[in-house]
Short mmCIF file of C-alpha atoms in Angstrom, two decimals:
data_model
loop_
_atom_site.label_atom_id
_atom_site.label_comp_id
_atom_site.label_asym_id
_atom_site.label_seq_id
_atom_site.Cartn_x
_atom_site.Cartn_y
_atom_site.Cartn_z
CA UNK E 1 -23.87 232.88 206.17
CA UNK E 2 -26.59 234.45 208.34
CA UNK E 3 -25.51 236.95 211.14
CA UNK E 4 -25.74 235.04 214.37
CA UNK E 5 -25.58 231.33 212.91
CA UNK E 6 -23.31 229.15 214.71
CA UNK E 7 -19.68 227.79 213.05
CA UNK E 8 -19.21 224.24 213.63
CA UNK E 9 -15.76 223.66 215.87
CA UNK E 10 -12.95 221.94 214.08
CA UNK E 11 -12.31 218.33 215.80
CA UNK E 12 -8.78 218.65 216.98
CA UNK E 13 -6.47 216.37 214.59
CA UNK E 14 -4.87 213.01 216.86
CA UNK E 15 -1.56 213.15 217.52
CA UNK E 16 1.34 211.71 215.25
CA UNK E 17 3.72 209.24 216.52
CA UNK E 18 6.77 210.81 217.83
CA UNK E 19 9.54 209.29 215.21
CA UNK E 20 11.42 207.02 218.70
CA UNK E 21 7.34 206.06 218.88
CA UNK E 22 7.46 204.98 215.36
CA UNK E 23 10.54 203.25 215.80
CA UNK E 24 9.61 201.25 218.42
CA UNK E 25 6.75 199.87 216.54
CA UNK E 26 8.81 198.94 213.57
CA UNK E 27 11.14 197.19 215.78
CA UNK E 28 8.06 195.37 217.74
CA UNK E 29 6.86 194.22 214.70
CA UNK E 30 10.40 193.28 213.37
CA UNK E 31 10.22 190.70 216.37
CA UNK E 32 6.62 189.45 216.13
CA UNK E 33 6.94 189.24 212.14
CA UNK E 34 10.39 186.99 212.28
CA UNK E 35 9.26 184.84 215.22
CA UNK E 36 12.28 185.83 217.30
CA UNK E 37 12.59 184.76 220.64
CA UNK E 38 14.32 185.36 223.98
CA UNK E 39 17.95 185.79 223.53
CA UNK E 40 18.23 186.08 219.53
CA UNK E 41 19.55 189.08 218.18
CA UNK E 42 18.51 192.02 216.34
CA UNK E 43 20.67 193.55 213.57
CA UNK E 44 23.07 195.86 214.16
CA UNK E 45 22.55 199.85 214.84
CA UNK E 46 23.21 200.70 211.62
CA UNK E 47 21.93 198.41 209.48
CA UNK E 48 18.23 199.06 211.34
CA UNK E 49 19.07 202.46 210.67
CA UNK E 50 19.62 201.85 207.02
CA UNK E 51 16.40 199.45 206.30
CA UNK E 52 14.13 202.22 208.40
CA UNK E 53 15.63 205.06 207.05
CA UNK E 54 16.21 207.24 210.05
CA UNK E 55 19.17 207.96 212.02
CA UNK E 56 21.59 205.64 214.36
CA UNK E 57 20.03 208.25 217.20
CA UNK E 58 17.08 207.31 216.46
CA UNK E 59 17.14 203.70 216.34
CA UNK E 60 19.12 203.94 219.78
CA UNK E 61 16.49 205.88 221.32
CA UNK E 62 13.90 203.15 220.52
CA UNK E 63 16.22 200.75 221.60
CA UNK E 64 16.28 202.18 225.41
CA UNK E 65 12.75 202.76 225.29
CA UNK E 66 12.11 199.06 224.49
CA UNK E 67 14.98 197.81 226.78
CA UNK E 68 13.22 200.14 229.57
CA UNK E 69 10.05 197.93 228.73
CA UNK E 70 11.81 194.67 229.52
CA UNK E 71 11.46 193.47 225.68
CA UNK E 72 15.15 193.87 224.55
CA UNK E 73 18.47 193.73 226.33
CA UNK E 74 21.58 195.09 225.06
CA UNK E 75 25.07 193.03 225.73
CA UNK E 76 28.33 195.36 225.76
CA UNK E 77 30.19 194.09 222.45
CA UNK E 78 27.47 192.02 221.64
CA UNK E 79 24.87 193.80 220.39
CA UNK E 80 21.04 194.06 221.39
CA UNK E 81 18.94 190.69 222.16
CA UNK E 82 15.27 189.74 223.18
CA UNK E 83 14.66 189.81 226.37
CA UNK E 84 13.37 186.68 228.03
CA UNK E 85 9.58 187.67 229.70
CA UNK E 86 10.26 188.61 233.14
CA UNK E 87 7.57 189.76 235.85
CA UNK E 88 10.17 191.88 237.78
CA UNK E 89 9.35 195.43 235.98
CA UNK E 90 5.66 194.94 236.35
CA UNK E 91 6.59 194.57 240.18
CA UNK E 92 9.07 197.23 240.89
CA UNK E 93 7.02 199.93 239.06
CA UNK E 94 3.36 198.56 241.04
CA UNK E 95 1.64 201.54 241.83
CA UNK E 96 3.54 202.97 245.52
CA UNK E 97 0.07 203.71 247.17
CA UNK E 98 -1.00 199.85 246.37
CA UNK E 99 1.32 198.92 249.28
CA UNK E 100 -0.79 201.03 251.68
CA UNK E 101 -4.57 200.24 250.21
CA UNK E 102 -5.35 197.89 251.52
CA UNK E 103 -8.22 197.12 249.34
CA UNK E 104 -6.78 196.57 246.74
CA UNK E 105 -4.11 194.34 248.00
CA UNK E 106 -7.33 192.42 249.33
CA UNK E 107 -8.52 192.16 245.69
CA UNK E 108 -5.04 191.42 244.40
CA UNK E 109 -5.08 188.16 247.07
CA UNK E 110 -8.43 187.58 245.24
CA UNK E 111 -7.21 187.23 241.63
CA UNK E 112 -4.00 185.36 243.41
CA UNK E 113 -6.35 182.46 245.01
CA UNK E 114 -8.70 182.58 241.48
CA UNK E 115 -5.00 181.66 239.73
CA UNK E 116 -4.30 178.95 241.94
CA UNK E 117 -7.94 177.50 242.48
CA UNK E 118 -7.84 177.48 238.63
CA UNK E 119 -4.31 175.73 238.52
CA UNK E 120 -4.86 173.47 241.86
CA UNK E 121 -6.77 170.44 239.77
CA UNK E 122 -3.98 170.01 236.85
CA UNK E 123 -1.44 170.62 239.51
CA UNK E 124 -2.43 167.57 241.44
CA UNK E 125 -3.38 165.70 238.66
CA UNK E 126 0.37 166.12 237.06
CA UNK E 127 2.53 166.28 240.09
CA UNK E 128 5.86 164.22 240.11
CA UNK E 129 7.20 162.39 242.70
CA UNK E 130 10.44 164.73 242.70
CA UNK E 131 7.74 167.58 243.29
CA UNK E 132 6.30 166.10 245.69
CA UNK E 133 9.44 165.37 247.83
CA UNK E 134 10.77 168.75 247.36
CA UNK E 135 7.37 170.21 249.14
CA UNK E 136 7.63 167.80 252.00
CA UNK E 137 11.28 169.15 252.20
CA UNK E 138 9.92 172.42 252.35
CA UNK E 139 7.34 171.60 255.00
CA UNK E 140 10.08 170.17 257.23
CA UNK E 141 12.07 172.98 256.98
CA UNK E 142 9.37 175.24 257.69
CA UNK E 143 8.53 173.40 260.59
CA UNK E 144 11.76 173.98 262.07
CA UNK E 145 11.72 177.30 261.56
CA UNK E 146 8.73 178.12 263.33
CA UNK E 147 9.71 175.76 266.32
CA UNK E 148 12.59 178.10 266.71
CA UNK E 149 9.90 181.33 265.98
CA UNK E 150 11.92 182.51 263.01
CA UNK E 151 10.08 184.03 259.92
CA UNK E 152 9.12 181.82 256.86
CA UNK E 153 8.63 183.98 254.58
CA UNK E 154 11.50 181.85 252.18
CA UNK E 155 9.77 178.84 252.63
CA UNK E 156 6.10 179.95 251.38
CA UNK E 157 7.44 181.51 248.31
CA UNK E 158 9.12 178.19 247.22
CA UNK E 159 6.02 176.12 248.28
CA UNK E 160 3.97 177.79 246.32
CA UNK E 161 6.28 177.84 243.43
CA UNK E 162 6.69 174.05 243.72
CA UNK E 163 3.06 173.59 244.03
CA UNK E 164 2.35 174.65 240.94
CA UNK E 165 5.34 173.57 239.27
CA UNK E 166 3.96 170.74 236.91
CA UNK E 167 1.09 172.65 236.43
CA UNK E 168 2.43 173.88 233.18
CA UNK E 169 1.70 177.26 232.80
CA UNK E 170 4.74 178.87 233.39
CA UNK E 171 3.01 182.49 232.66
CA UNK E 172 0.63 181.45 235.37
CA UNK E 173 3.57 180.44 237.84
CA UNK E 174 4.97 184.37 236.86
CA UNK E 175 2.54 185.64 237.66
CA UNK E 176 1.73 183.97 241.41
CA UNK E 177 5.14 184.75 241.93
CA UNK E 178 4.72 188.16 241.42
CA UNK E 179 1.26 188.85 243.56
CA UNK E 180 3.79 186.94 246.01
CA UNK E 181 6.07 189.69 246.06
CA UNK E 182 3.66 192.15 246.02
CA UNK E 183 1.95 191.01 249.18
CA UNK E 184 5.81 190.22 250.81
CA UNK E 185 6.55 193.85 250.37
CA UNK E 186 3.37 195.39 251.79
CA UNK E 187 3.93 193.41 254.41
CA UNK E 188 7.69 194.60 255.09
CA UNK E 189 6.01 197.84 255.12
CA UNK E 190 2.57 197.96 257.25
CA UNK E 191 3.94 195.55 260.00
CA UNK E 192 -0.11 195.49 261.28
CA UNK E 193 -0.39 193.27 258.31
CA UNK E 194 2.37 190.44 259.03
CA UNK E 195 1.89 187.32 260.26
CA UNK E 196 3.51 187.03 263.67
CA UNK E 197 3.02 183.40 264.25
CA UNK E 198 4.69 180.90 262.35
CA UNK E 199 3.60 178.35 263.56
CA UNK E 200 0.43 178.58 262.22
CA UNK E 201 1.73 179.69 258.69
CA UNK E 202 3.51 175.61 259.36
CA UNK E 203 0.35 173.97 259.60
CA UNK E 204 -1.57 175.57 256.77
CA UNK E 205 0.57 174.94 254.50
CA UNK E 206 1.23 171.31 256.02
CA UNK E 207 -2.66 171.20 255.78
CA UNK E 208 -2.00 171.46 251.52
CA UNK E 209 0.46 169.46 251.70
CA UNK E 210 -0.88 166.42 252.93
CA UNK E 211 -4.26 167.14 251.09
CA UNK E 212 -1.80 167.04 247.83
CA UNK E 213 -0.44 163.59 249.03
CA UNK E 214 -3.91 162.20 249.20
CA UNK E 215 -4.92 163.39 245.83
CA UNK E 216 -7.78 165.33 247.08
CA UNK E 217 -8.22 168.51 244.98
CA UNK E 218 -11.43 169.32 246.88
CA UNK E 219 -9.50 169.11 250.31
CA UNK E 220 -6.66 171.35 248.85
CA UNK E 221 -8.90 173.78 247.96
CA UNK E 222 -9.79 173.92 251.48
CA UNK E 223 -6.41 174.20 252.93
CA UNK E 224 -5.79 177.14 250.26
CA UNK E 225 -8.86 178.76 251.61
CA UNK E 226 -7.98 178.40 255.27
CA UNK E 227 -4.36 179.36 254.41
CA UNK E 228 -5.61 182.74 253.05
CA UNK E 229 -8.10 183.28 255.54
CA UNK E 230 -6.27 184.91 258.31
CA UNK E 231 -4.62 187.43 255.80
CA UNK E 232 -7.56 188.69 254.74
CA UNK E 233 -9.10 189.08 258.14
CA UNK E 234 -5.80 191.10 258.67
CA UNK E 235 -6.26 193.41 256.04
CA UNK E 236 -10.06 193.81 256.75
CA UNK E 237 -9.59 194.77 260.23
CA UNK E 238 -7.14 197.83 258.86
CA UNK E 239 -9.31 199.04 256.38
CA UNK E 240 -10.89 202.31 257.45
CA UNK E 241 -14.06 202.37 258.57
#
């Protein structure tokens, strides 16, 4: 090679699996490939030590990862399980500055009202009379509440739950549960953000409720929007300028 000519660079090899990595795969797959669902069991320790040919350690490494990840549970004297899908780790381990940007939690009320607009029509359509008594319970109980100027807070989460109840999505429902509790925690923590009348948290959501009673999906849509409206002018008014 000429003086002076110019060595191509070696591309830098990707990095293995760590063996717990590899492990965790194989037992991923182990539930995807056998169609197991929440609350059926995997084999024991040793015996998925045997078939993958590592050590117990090893197998009870992956198993902590994956129980970490909310996809298996272990049961003292039992053994180790599927976990049943749960929303709760996604929520606890939310990003800690979300709670304070408040643009984001603006866009994460977005994506919350594009769920429910999406959900409103089969909602209505599908409702049961039980549903629809247990939201006029709600209501009424909310009312009293904010006669007396206690917090709501209770009674919104279960409205909206029972909203969309016979929607039949129960991901869906999860998942508006869980931008819930995401807003419900901001708000425990930038008090400029609350909603300090109740009263007016009553009639929005008395608004839905009596739009649902009349069948009127277009109407309901309304009543979502004006229900939101006031918490976004909330957070728009603290973002900085």
């Amino acid at each position: 090679m000429a003086q002076g000519d110019q060595l191509t660079q070696l591309t830098a090899l990707p990095r293995p699996p760590s063996l717990h990595e590899s492990v965790q795969a194989a037992l991923r797959d182990y539930i995807l490939t056998n169609g197991l669902r929440a609350g059926d069991g995997l084999p024991a320790e040793g015996a998925l030590a045997q078939q993958l040919g590592v050590s117990r350690n090893s197998v009870r490494e992956a198993v902590k990862g994956l129980v970490s990840l909310g996809i298996l549970e272990t049961r003292r004297g039992s053994g180790v399980f599927v976990k049943d899908f749960s929303l709760s780790l996604l929520i606890d381990n939310l990003p800690f500055n979300l709670l304070f940007d408040f643009s984001e939690l603006a866009d994460l009320l977005e994506v919350r009202r594009a769920v429910e607009n999406d959900l409103i029509e089969r909602a209505v359509r599908d409702m049961t009379d039980r549903t629809r008594s247990e939201l006029e319970q709600i209501v009424s109980e909310m009312k009293e509440k904010s006669d007396r100027g206690a917090d709501v807070l209770d009674e919104d989460r279960r409205f909206h739950r029972t909203l969309f109840a016979d929607a039949g999505n129960a991901v869906a429902l999860k998942l508006l549960d869980a931008f819930w509790l995401t807003m419900s925690r901001a708000v425990s923590q930038r008090a400029e953000i609350a909603d300090d009348r109740p009263s007016d948290t009553y009639r929005q959501h008395d608004a839905i409720y009596r739009a649902v009673l009349d069948g009127d999906v277009a109407a309901v849509h309304d009543a979502l929007s004006d229900h939101y409206a006031p918490i976004l002018t909330r957070l728009d008014r603290t973002r900085p300028l």
